[in-house]
CSV table of C-alpha atoms in Angstrom, one decimal:
chain,number,residue,atom,x,y,z
X,1,MET,CA,-31.8,-25.9,-5.3
X,2,PHE,CA,-29.9,-26.8,-2.1
X,3,HIS,CA,-26.7,-27.5,-4.0
X,4,THR,CA,-26.9,-24.2,-5.9
X,5,LYS,CA,-27.3,-22.2,-2.7
X,6,MET,CA,-24.3,-24.0,-1.2
X,7,TYR,CA,-22.3,-23.3,-4.3
X,8,LYS,CA,-22.9,-19.6,-4.1
X,9,LEU,CA,-22.3,-19.5,-0.3
X,10,PHE,CA,-18.9,-21.3,-0.9
X,11,PHE,CA,-17.7,-18.7,-3.3
X,12,SER,CA,-19.0,-15.8,-1.1
X,13,ALA,CA,-17.1,-17.3,1.9
X,14,LEU,CA,-14.0,-17.8,-0.2
X,15,LEU,CA,-13.9,-14.2,-1.3
X,16,CYS,CA,-14.4,-13.1,2.4
X,17,VAL,CA,-11.5,-15.3,3.5
X,18,LEU,CA,-9.2,-13.9,0.8
X,19,MET,CA,-10.0,-10.3,1.9
X,20,LEU,CA,-9.8,-11.1,5.6
X,21,ASN,CA,-6.5,-12.8,5.1
X,22,GLY,CA,-5.2,-9.7,3.4
X,23,CYS,CA,-6.2,-7.6,6.4
X,24,ALA,CA,-4.7,-10.1,8.9
X,25,SER,CA,-1.2,-10.1,7.4
X,26,SER,CA,-1.0,-6.4,6.9
X,27,ASN,CA,0.4,-4.7,10.0
X,28,ALA,CA,4.1,-5.4,9.3
X,29,SER,CA,3.9,-4.7,5.6
X,30,THR,CA,7.0,-3.4,3.7
X,31,GLU,CA,7.8,-3.5,0.1
X,32,ALA,CA,11.1,-3.1,-1.8
X,33,THR,CA,10.8,-0.5,-4.6
X,34,PRO,CA,13.3,0.0,-7.4
X,35,ALA,CA,14.8,3.5,-7.8
X,36,VAL,CA,14.9,5.1,-11.3
X,37,ASN,CA,18.2,5.3,-13.1
X,38,ALA,CA,17.4,6.8,-16.5
X,39,THR,CA,20.9,6.4,-17.8
X,40,ASN,CA,21.3,2.6,-17.8
X,41,ALA,CA,17.9,1.4,-16.6
X,42,LYS,CA,19.4,-0.4,-13.6
X,43,THR,CA,17.4,-0.6,-10.4
X,44,THR,CA,18.3,-0.6,-6.7
X,45,THR,CA,16.0,-1.4,-3.9
X,46,SER,CA,15.0,0.3,-0.7
X,47,ASN,CA,12.4,-0.6,1.9
X,48,THR,CA,9.4,1.7,2.3
X,49,THR,CA,6.4,1.2,4.5
X,50,ASP,CA,3.1,0.3,2.7
X,51,THR,CA,0.4,2.6,4.0
X,52,THR,CA,-2.5,1.3,2.0
X,53,SER,CA,-5.4,-0.5,3.7
X,54,THR,CA,-8.1,-3.1,3.1
X,55,THR,CA,-10.4,-1.9,5.8
X,56,ALA,CA,-10.9,1.3,7.6
X,57,SER,CA,-8.8,0.1,10.5
X,58,SER,CA,-6.0,-2.0,9.0
X,59,SER,CA,-3.2,-1.6,6.5
X,60,ASP,CA,-2.7,-3.3,3.2
X,61,GLN,CA,-1.5,-6.9,3.1
X,62,LYS,CA,2.1,-7.8,2.8
X,63,PRO,CA,3.0,-8.4,-0.9
X,64,ASN,CA,4.6,-11.6,-2.2
X,65,GLN,CA,8.1,-11.9,-0.9
X,66,ASP,CA,9.6,-12.1,-4.4
X,67,GLN,CA,7.8,-9.1,-5.7
X,68,SER,CA,10.9,-6.9,-6.0
X,69,ASN,CA,13.3,-9.7,-7.1
X,70,ASN,CA,11.9,-10.4,-10.6
X,71,SER,CA,12.0,-8.1,-13.5
X,72,THR,CA,8.5,-7.2,-14.8
X,73,VAL,CA,9.4,-6.3,-18.4
X,74,THR,CA,12.6,-6.0,-20.3
X,75,THR,CA,14.3,-2.8,-19.3
X,76,THR,CA,15.1,-1.8,-22.9
X,77,SER,CA,11.5,-0.8,-23.5
X,78,THR,CA,11.1,1.4,-20.5
X,79,THR,CA,14.3,3.4,-20.3
X,80,ASN,CA,14.9,7.2,-20.3
X,81,GLY,CA,12.1,8.0,-17.9
X,82,ILE,CA,9.2,6.9,-20.2
X,83,LEU,CA,5.8,5.8,-18.9
X,84,THR,CA,3.3,4.2,-21.2
X,85,VAL,CA,-0.4,3.7,-20.8
X,86,HIS,CA,-2.0,1.1,-23.1
X,87,PHE,CA,-5.8,1.1,-23.7
X,88,ILE,CA,-6.1,-2.4,-25.0
X,89,ASP,CA,-8.8,-3.0,-27.6
X,90,VAL,CA,-11.0,-5.7,-26.0
X,91,GLY,CA,-14.2,-4.7,-27.8
X,92,GLN,CA,-17.1,-4.0,-25.5
X,93,GLY,CA,-15.1,-4.1,-22.3
X,94,GLY,CA,-12.2,-2.5,-20.5
X,95,SER,CA,-8.5,-3.1,-20.0
X,96,GLN,CA,-5.6,-0.8,-19.4
X,97,LEU,CA,-1.9,-1.7,-19.0
X,98,ILE,CA,0.5,0.8,-17.4
X,99,ILE,CA,4.2,0.4,-17.6
X,100,SER,CA,6.5,2.5,-15.5
X,101,PRO,CA,10.0,3.8,-16.4
X,102,THR,CA,11.6,1.0,-14.3
X,103,GLY,CA,9.4,-1.7,-15.8
X,104,LYS,CA,6.8,-1.9,-13.0
X,105,THR,CA,3.3,-2.8,-14.3
X,106,ILE,CA,-0.3,-2.2,-13.4
X,107,LEU,CA,-3.2,-3.9,-15.1
X,108,ILE,CA,-6.7,-2.5,-14.6
X,109,ASP,CA,-9.3,-5.0,-15.8
X,110,ALA,CA,-8.9,-7.6,-18.5
X,111,GLY,CA,-11.9,-7.5,-20.8
X,112,ASN,CA,-14.6,-10.1,-21.2
X,113,ASN,CA,-14.1,-13.9,-21.2
X,114,ASP,CA,-13.7,-14.1,-25.0
X,115,LYS,CA,-11.0,-11.5,-24.9
X,116,GLU,CA,-8.7,-13.2,-22.4
X,117,GLN,CA,-6.2,-14.2,-25.2
X,118,VAL,CA,-6.2,-10.7,-26.5
X,119,VAL,CA,-5.1,-9.4,-23.0
X,120,THR,CA,-2.6,-12.1,-22.2
X,121,ASP,CA,-1.0,-12.0,-25.7
X,122,TYR,CA,-0.8,-8.2,-25.5
X,123,LEU,CA,1.0,-8.4,-22.2
X,124,LYS,CA,3.4,-10.9,-23.7
X,125,LYS,CA,3.9,-8.6,-26.7
X,126,GLU,CA,5.0,-5.9,-24.2
X,127,ASN,CA,7.4,-8.4,-22.6
X,128,VAL,CA,5.5,-8.4,-19.3
X,129,LYS,CA,6.6,-11.1,-16.9
X,130,LYS,CA,4.8,-9.9,-13.8
X,131,VAL,CA,1.8,-7.8,-13.1
X,132,ASP,CA,2.8,-5.9,-10.0
X,133,ILE,CA,-0.7,-4.5,-9.3
X,134,LEU,CA,-3.8,-6.2,-10.7
X,135,ILE,CA,-7.1,-4.2,-10.2
X,136,GLY,CA,-10.5,-5.5,-11.0
X,137,THR,CA,-12.6,-2.3,-10.9
X,138,HIS,CA,-15.9,-4.2,-10.3
X,139,PRO,CA,-17.2,-7.7,-11.0
X,140,ASP,CA,-18.9,-7.2,-14.4
X,141,ALA,CA,-17.8,-9.8,-16.9
X,142,ASP,CA,-16.7,-7.2,-19.5
X,143,HIS,CA,-14.0,-6.0,-17.0
X,144,THR,CA,-13.1,-9.1,-15.0
X,145,GLY,CA,-13.6,-11.9,-17.6
X,146,GLY,CA,-10.0,-12.2,-18.6
X,147,MET,CA,-8.5,-11.8,-15.1
X,148,ASP,CA,-8.4,-15.5,-14.4
X,149,ALA,CA,-6.3,-16.1,-17.5
X,150,VAL,CA,-3.9,-13.2,-16.5
X,151,ILE,CA,-3.5,-14.7,-13.0
X,152,ARG,CA,-2.8,-18.2,-14.5
X,153,ASN,CA,-0.2,-16.9,-17.0
X,154,PHE,CA,1.7,-14.2,-15.1
X,155,GLU,CA,3.3,-13.7,-11.8
X,156,ILE,CA,1.0,-11.4,-9.7
X,157,GLY,CA,1.9,-9.0,-7.0
X,158,LYS,CA,-1.0,-7.3,-5.4
X,159,VAL,CA,-4.7,-7.7,-6.2
X,160,TYR,CA,-7.3,-5.0,-5.6
X,161,MET,CA,-11.1,-5.5,-5.9
X,162,PRO,CA,-14.0,-3.5,-4.4
X,163,LYS,CA,-16.1,-5.1,-1.7
X,164,VAL,CA,-18.9,-6.2,-4.0
X,165,GLN,CA,-19.6,-9.7,-5.3
X,166,SER,CA,-21.3,-11.4,-8.2
X,167,ASN,CA,-22.7,-14.9,-8.4
X,168,THR,CA,-21.6,-15.3,-12.0
X,169,LYS,CA,-19.3,-18.1,-13.2
X,170,THR,CA,-16.9,-15.4,-14.4
X,171,PHE,CA,-16.5,-13.8,-11.0
X,172,GLU,CA,-16.2,-17.2,-9.3
X,173,SER,CA,-13.4,-18.3,-11.8
X,174,VAL,CA,-11.4,-15.2,-10.9
X,175,ILE,CA,-11.8,-15.9,-7.1
X,176,THR,CA,-10.8,-19.5,-7.7
X,177,GLU,CA,-7.6,-18.6,-9.6
X,178,ILE,CA,-6.7,-16.1,-6.8
X,179,ALA,CA,-7.1,-18.8,-4.2
X,180,LYS,CA,-5.1,-21.3,-6.3
X,181,LYS,CA,-2.1,-19.0,-6.4
X,182,GLY,CA,-2.3,-18.2,-2.7
X,183,LEU,CA,-2.9,-14.5,-3.4
X,184,LYS,CA,-4.8,-12.1,-1.1
X,185,VAL,CA,-7.4,-9.6,-2.1
X,186,SER,CA,-7.1,-6.0,-0.9
X,187,THR,CA,-10.2,-4.0,-0.8
X,188,ALA,CA,-10.3,-1.3,-3.5
X,189,LYS,CA,-11.7,1.9,-2.0
X,190,ALA,CA,-11.0,5.6,-1.8
X,191,GLY,CA,-8.0,6.8,0.2
X,192,LEU,CA,-5.4,4.3,-0.9
X,193,LYS,CA,-2.0,5.3,-2.1
X,194,LEU,CA,-0.6,2.4,-4.0
X,195,GLU,CA,3.1,1.8,-3.7
X,196,TRP,CA,4.4,1.2,-7.2
X,197,GLU,CA,6.9,3.5,-9.0
X,198,PRO,CA,9.1,5.9,-7.0
X,199,ASN,CA,8.5,8.8,-9.4
X,200,ALA,CA,4.8,8.2,-9.9
X,201,SER,CA,1.8,8.7,-7.7
X,202,VAL,CA,-1.0,6.1,-7.9
X,203,GLU,CA,-4.1,6.9,-5.8
X,204,MET,CA,-7.4,5.1,-5.6
X,205,ILE,CA,-10.0,7.8,-5.1
X,206,ALA,CA,-13.2,5.7,-5.4
X,207,PRO,CA,-15.5,4.0,-4.4
X,208,ILE,CA,-16.0,6.6,-1.7
X,209,GLY,CA,-19.2,5.0,-0.3
X,210,THR,CA,-21.2,1.9,-0.6
X,211,TYR,CA,-23.7,1.7,-3.5
X,212,GLN,CA,-26.3,-0.8,-4.6
X,213,ASP,CA,-25.2,-0.5,-8.2
X,214,ALA,CA,-22.0,-2.5,-8.9
X,215,ASN,CA,-21.0,0.1,-11.5
X,216,GLU,CA,-21.0,2.8,-8.9
X,217,MET,CA,-18.7,0.6,-6.8
X,218,SER,CA,-16.0,0.8,-9.5
X,219,ALA,CA,-12.5,1.4,-8.3
X,220,VAL,CA,-11.3,4.8,-9.7
X,221,ILE,CA,-7.5,5.4,-10.1
X,222,HIS,CA,-5.7,8.7,-10.5
X,223,LEU,CA,-2.1,8.4,-11.8
X,224,THR,CA,0.3,11.2,-11.8
X,225,TYR,CA,3.7,11.1,-13.4
X,226,GLY,CA,5.7,14.4,-13.4
X,227,ASN,CA,3.3,17.0,-14.8
X,228,ASN,CA,1.1,14.5,-16.6
X,229,SER,CA,-1.9,12.8,-15.1
X,230,PHE,CA,-4.4,10.1,-16.0
X,231,LEU,CA,-7.9,9.2,-14.6
X,232,PHE,CA,-9.3,5.7,-15.0
X,233,MET,CA,-13.0,5.7,-14.2
X,234,GLY,CA,-14.0,2.0,-14.7
X,235,ASP,CA,-17.8,1.9,-15.0
X,236,ALA,CA,-18.4,4.6,-12.3
X,237,GLU,CA,-21.6,6.6,-12.9
X,238,GLY,CA,-23.3,9.8,-11.7
X,239,GLU,CA,-23.5,8.9,-8.0
X,240,SER,CA,-19.8,8.1,-7.7
X,241,GLU,CA,-18.9,11.2,-9.8
X,242,SER,CA,-21.0,13.4,-7.5
X,243,ASP,CA,-19.3,12.0,-4.4
X,244,LEU,CA,-15.9,12.5,-6.0
X,245,LEU,CA,-16.8,16.2,-6.6
X,246,LYS,CA,-18.0,16.5,-3.0
X,247,SER,CA,-14.8,15.0,-1.6
X,248,GLN,CA,-12.7,17.7,-3.3
X,249,VAL,CA,-10.1,15.1,-4.2
X,250,ASN,CA,-7.8,16.1,-7.1
X,251,ILE,CA,-9.3,14.7,-10.3
X,252,LYS,CA,-7.7,17.1,-12.7
X,253,SER,CA,-6.2,15.0,-15.5
X,254,ASP,CA,-4.6,15.3,-18.9
X,255,VAL,CA,-6.1,11.9,-20.0
X,256,LEU,CA,-9.6,10.7,-19.0
X,257,LEU,CA,-10.8,7.1,-19.5
X,258,VAL,CA,-14.5,7.9,-20.0
X,259,GLY,CA,-16.7,6.1,-17.5
X,260,HIS,CA,-18.9,3.2,-18.5
X,261,HIS,CA,-17.8,3.1,-22.1
X,262,GLY,CA,-19.4,6.4,-22.9
X,263,SER,CA,-22.8,5.7,-21.4
X,264,LYS,CA,-25.0,8.8,-20.8
X,265,THR,CA,-25.2,7.8,-17.1
X,266,SER,CA,-21.6,8.9,-16.7
X,267,THR,CA,-19.3,11.9,-17.5
X,268,SER,CA,-21.7,14.6,-16.3
X,269,GLN,CA,-20.9,18.2,-17.4
X,270,GLU,CA,-19.9,19.3,-13.9
X,271,PHE,CA,-17.6,16.3,-13.5
X,272,LEU,CA,-16.0,16.8,-17.0
X,273,ASP,CA,-15.4,20.5,-16.2
X,274,LYS,CA,-13.6,19.6,-13.1
X,275,VAL,CA,-11.4,16.9,-14.7
X,276,ASN,CA,-10.8,19.2,-17.7
X,277,PRO,CA,-8.8,16.7,-19.8
X,278,SER,CA,-7.0,17.3,-23.0
X,279,TYR,CA,-7.6,13.8,-24.1
X,280,ALA,CA,-10.5,11.3,-23.7
X,281,VAL,CA,-10.4,7.6,-24.3
X,282,ILE,CA,-13.5,5.5,-24.9
X,283,GLN,CA,-13.3,1.7,-24.7
X,284,SER,CA,-16.3,0.2,-26.5
X,285,GLY,CA,-17.0,-2.4,-29.1
X,286,LYS,CA,-17.8,-1.6,-32.7
X,287,GLY,CA,-21.6,-1.8,-33.3
X,288,ASN,CA,-22.3,-2.8,-29.7
X,289,LYS,CA,-25.9,-3.3,-28.7
X,290,TYR,CA,-25.8,-0.7,-25.9
X,291,GLY,CA,-25.3,2.3,-28.2
X,292,HIS,CA,-22.0,3.2,-26.5
X,293,PRO,CA,-20.6,5.8,-26.7
X,294,THR,CA,-23.7,7.9,-26.6
X,295,ASP,CA,-24.2,11.1,-28.5
X,296,ALA,CA,-24.7,13.0,-25.3
X,297,VAL,CA,-21.2,12.2,-24.0
X,298,LEU,CA,-19.5,12.6,-27.4
X,299,ASN,CA,-21.1,16.0,-27.8
X,300,ARG,CA,-20.1,17.0,-24.3
X,301,LEU,CA,-16.5,16.1,-25.0
X,302,SER,CA,-16.5,17.7,-28.4
X,303,GLU,CA,-17.9,21.0,-27.2
X,304,LYS,CA,-14.9,21.3,-24.8
X,305,GLY,CA,-12.5,20.6,-27.6
X,306,ILE,CA,-11.2,17.4,-26.0
X,307,LYS,CA,-9.3,15.1,-28.4
X,308,ILE,CA,-11.3,11.8,-28.5
X,309,TYR,CA,-9.7,8.4,-29.0
X,310,ARG,CA,-11.8,5.2,-29.4
X,311,ASN,CA,-10.8,1.5,-29.4
X,312,ASP,CA,-13.7,0.8,-31.8
X,313,GLU,CA,-12.3,3.3,-34.3
X,314,GLN,CA,-8.5,3.2,-33.8
X,315,GLY,CA,-7.7,-0.2,-32.2
X,316,ASN,CA,-5.2,-0.3,-29.4
X,317,ILE,CA,-4.3,3.2,-28.1
X,318,VAL,CA,-1.0,4.0,-26.4
X,319,PHE,CA,-0.1,7.2,-24.5
X,320,THR,CA,3.5,7.9,-23.9
X,321,SER,CA,4.7,10.3,-21.2
X,322,ASN,CA,8.1,11.6,-20.2
X,323,GLY,CA,6.5,13.5,-17.3
X,324,THR,CA,6.2,16.7,-19.3
X,325,ASP,CA,4.9,15.8,-22.8
X,326,ILE,CA,2.3,13.3,-23.9
X,327,SER,CA,2.2,11.6,-27.3
X,328,VAL,CA,-0.5,9.2,-28.6
X,329,SER,CA,-0.2,6.3,-31.1
X,330,GLY,CA,-2.5,3.5,-32.2
X,331,ASN,CA,-2.2,0.2,-33.9
X,332,ASP,CA,-4.5,-2.7,-34.9
X,333,TRP,CA,-2.4,-5.4,-33.2
X,334,LYS,CA,-4.4,-8.6,-32.6
X,335,PRO,CA,-3.4,-12.1,-31.4
X,336,ILE,CA,-1.8,-14.2,-34.1
X,337,GLU,CA,-4.9,-16.3,-34.5
X,338,THR,CA,-7.2,-13.4,-35.3
X,339,LYS,CA,-4.7,-10.8,-36.7
X,340,ASN,CA,-5.7,-9.4,-40.1
X,341,SER,CA,-3.1,-6.7,-40.5
X,342,SER,CA,0.2,-5.6,-38.9
X,343,ASP,CA,-0.1,-2.0,-40.0
X,344,THR,CA,0.5,0.7,-37.3
X,345,SER,CA,-0.3,4.3,-37.4
X,346,THR,CA,0.3,7.5,-35.4
X,347,LEU,CA,-2.8,9.3,-34.2
X,348,THR,CA,-2.6,13.0,-34.7
X,349,GLY,CA,-5.2,13.7,-32.1
X,350,THR,CA,-6.1,17.1,-33.7
X,351,THR,CA,-9.7,16.5,-34.5
X,352,PRO,CA,-12.4,15.1,-32.1
X,353,SER,CA,-14.3,12.1,-33.3
X,354,VAL,CA,-17.3,12.8,-35.4
X,355,VAL,CA,-20.5,12.3,-33.5
X,356,SER,CA,-22.3,9.2,-34.9
X,357,PRO,CA,-25.9,9.3,-35.9
X,358,LYS,CA,-28.4,8.5,-33.2
X,359,GLN,CA,-28.6,4.8,-32.8
X,360,VAL,CA,-32.0,3.0,-32.7
X,361,ASP,CA,-32.7,1.0,-29.5
X,362,SER,CA,-33.5,-2.5,-30.8
X,363,VAL,CA,-32.5,-4.3,-27.6
X,364,TYR,CA,-35.3,-6.2,-25.8
X,365,TYR,CA,-35.1,-8.3,-22.7
X,366,LYS,CA,-38.0,-10.5,-21.7
X,367,ASN,CA,-37.2,-10.3,-18.0
X,368,CYS,CA,-34.4,-9.2,-15.6
X,369,SER,CA,-32.8,-12.6,-15.6
X,370,GLU,CA,-32.2,-12.2,-19.3
X,371,ALA,CA,-30.8,-8.7,-18.9
X,372,LYS,CA,-28.5,-9.9,-16.1
X,373,ALA,CA,-27.3,-12.8,-18.2
X,374,ALA,CA,-26.4,-10.4,-20.9
X,375,GLY,CA,-24.4,-8.3,-18.5
X,376,ALA,CA,-26.7,-5.3,-19.1
X,377,ALA,CA,-28.3,-4.9,-15.7
X,378,PRO,CA,-29.0,-2.6,-14.0
X,379,LEU,CA,-30.8,-0.8,-16.8
X,380,HIS,CA,-31.3,3.0,-16.5
X,381,LYS,CA,-34.1,4.8,-18.1
X,382,GLY,CA,-33.0,5.6,-21.6
X,383,ASP,CA,-30.5,2.8,-21.8
X,384,PRO,CA,-30.9,0.2,-24.6
X,385,GLY,CA,-33.3,-2.5,-23.3
X,386,TYR,CA,-34.9,-0.4,-20.6
X,387,ARG,CA,-38.7,-0.6,-20.3
X,388,SER,CA,-41.1,0.3,-17.5
X,389,GLY,CA,-42.2,-3.4,-17.2
X,390,LEU,CA,-38.8,-4.2,-15.8
X,391,ASP,CA,-38.7,-1.2,-13.5
X,392,ARG,CA,-41.0,-2.5,-10.7
X,393,ASP,CA,-40.5,0.4,-8.3
X,394,ASN,CA,-40.6,3.0,-11.1
X,395,ASP,CA,-37.4,4.7,-9.9
X,396,GLY,CA,-35.9,4.9,-13.4
X,397,VAL,CA,-33.6,1.9,-12.8
X,398,ALA,CA,-34.7,-1.6,-13.8
X,399,CYS,CA,-33.2,-4.9,-12.7
X,400,GLU,CA,-31.1,-3.3,-10.0
X,401,LYS,CA,-31.4,-6.2,-7.6
């Protein structure tokens, strides 16, 4: 018992040190940023002050000194002002890769532990050498499980994570790899403008407050490139959505990554009306035990005529933007060891997904420890596995602590 407590305290202290170090080295932060040259894809550098912050009173930490001196991807794949957003098929989890016209990259989440090869091989397939910005939206294993492998296999620029911890081995492994590479963690929170691509705006618009539910603490990112925009919701739910609406921050987007894999606790009608996307992407695993995406969310999207794309139906989904027009393609690429087919296909995106028949809730957890071990906690009333016996305070949320 004593050793277990000390083990948890060690990793909590380590995370705090990483974040505090990020704050301590931030005041003189500058970053060299390549300028776009659409004709020959060459880059030049100019110093600009980094204004992001890790706490309410300090600026973001200084990036690695060599961040602007190494190419991130081969320039041949990112010429002519093209930005690509890849929704990687990691089953029941989340992972998004963004590649700018000059080859800068952002990786948001990296799927579960058993999908780390999928993510690392996908990045290699896209000729990624360096992840300029790595964001762990929140500590759930299905989002951070592959981050340790990414950190081991690629050069990393900045790391952003919300100020919320987990005592899981998965989370501890991520923190350990961050420490091994001498990286610093910047606090993911609302109000940060991330310095990345000169002709793109990357804003972190949530979490706005502090929430008990780790899902609500999800980092939410709004990306604008020319006239096109993308909103990445992580596992943010109703409370975070409500605070975003109250904040009056711009959330209008062409493409919406649907929050929490299409759970009915996310994507409220009011929120969806405000975002008003043309496209919606749902990252969920085929036949997952949670019943994601739910009929309620699918119907809500369909009723607005939003074009729906799903990893469980179409594999990897790639959006391409020139700043004016957006095109969508999909493929069933998988790592060599598990690849069954190399066929690729273009998604027309003209017809919303057909709403699936209502799924029967056959999930049962003996106790909250079992629910947490499965990565399902907290359980909201109506979620697969929820029952009143697990909801001790009868507030509609079980296993929240």
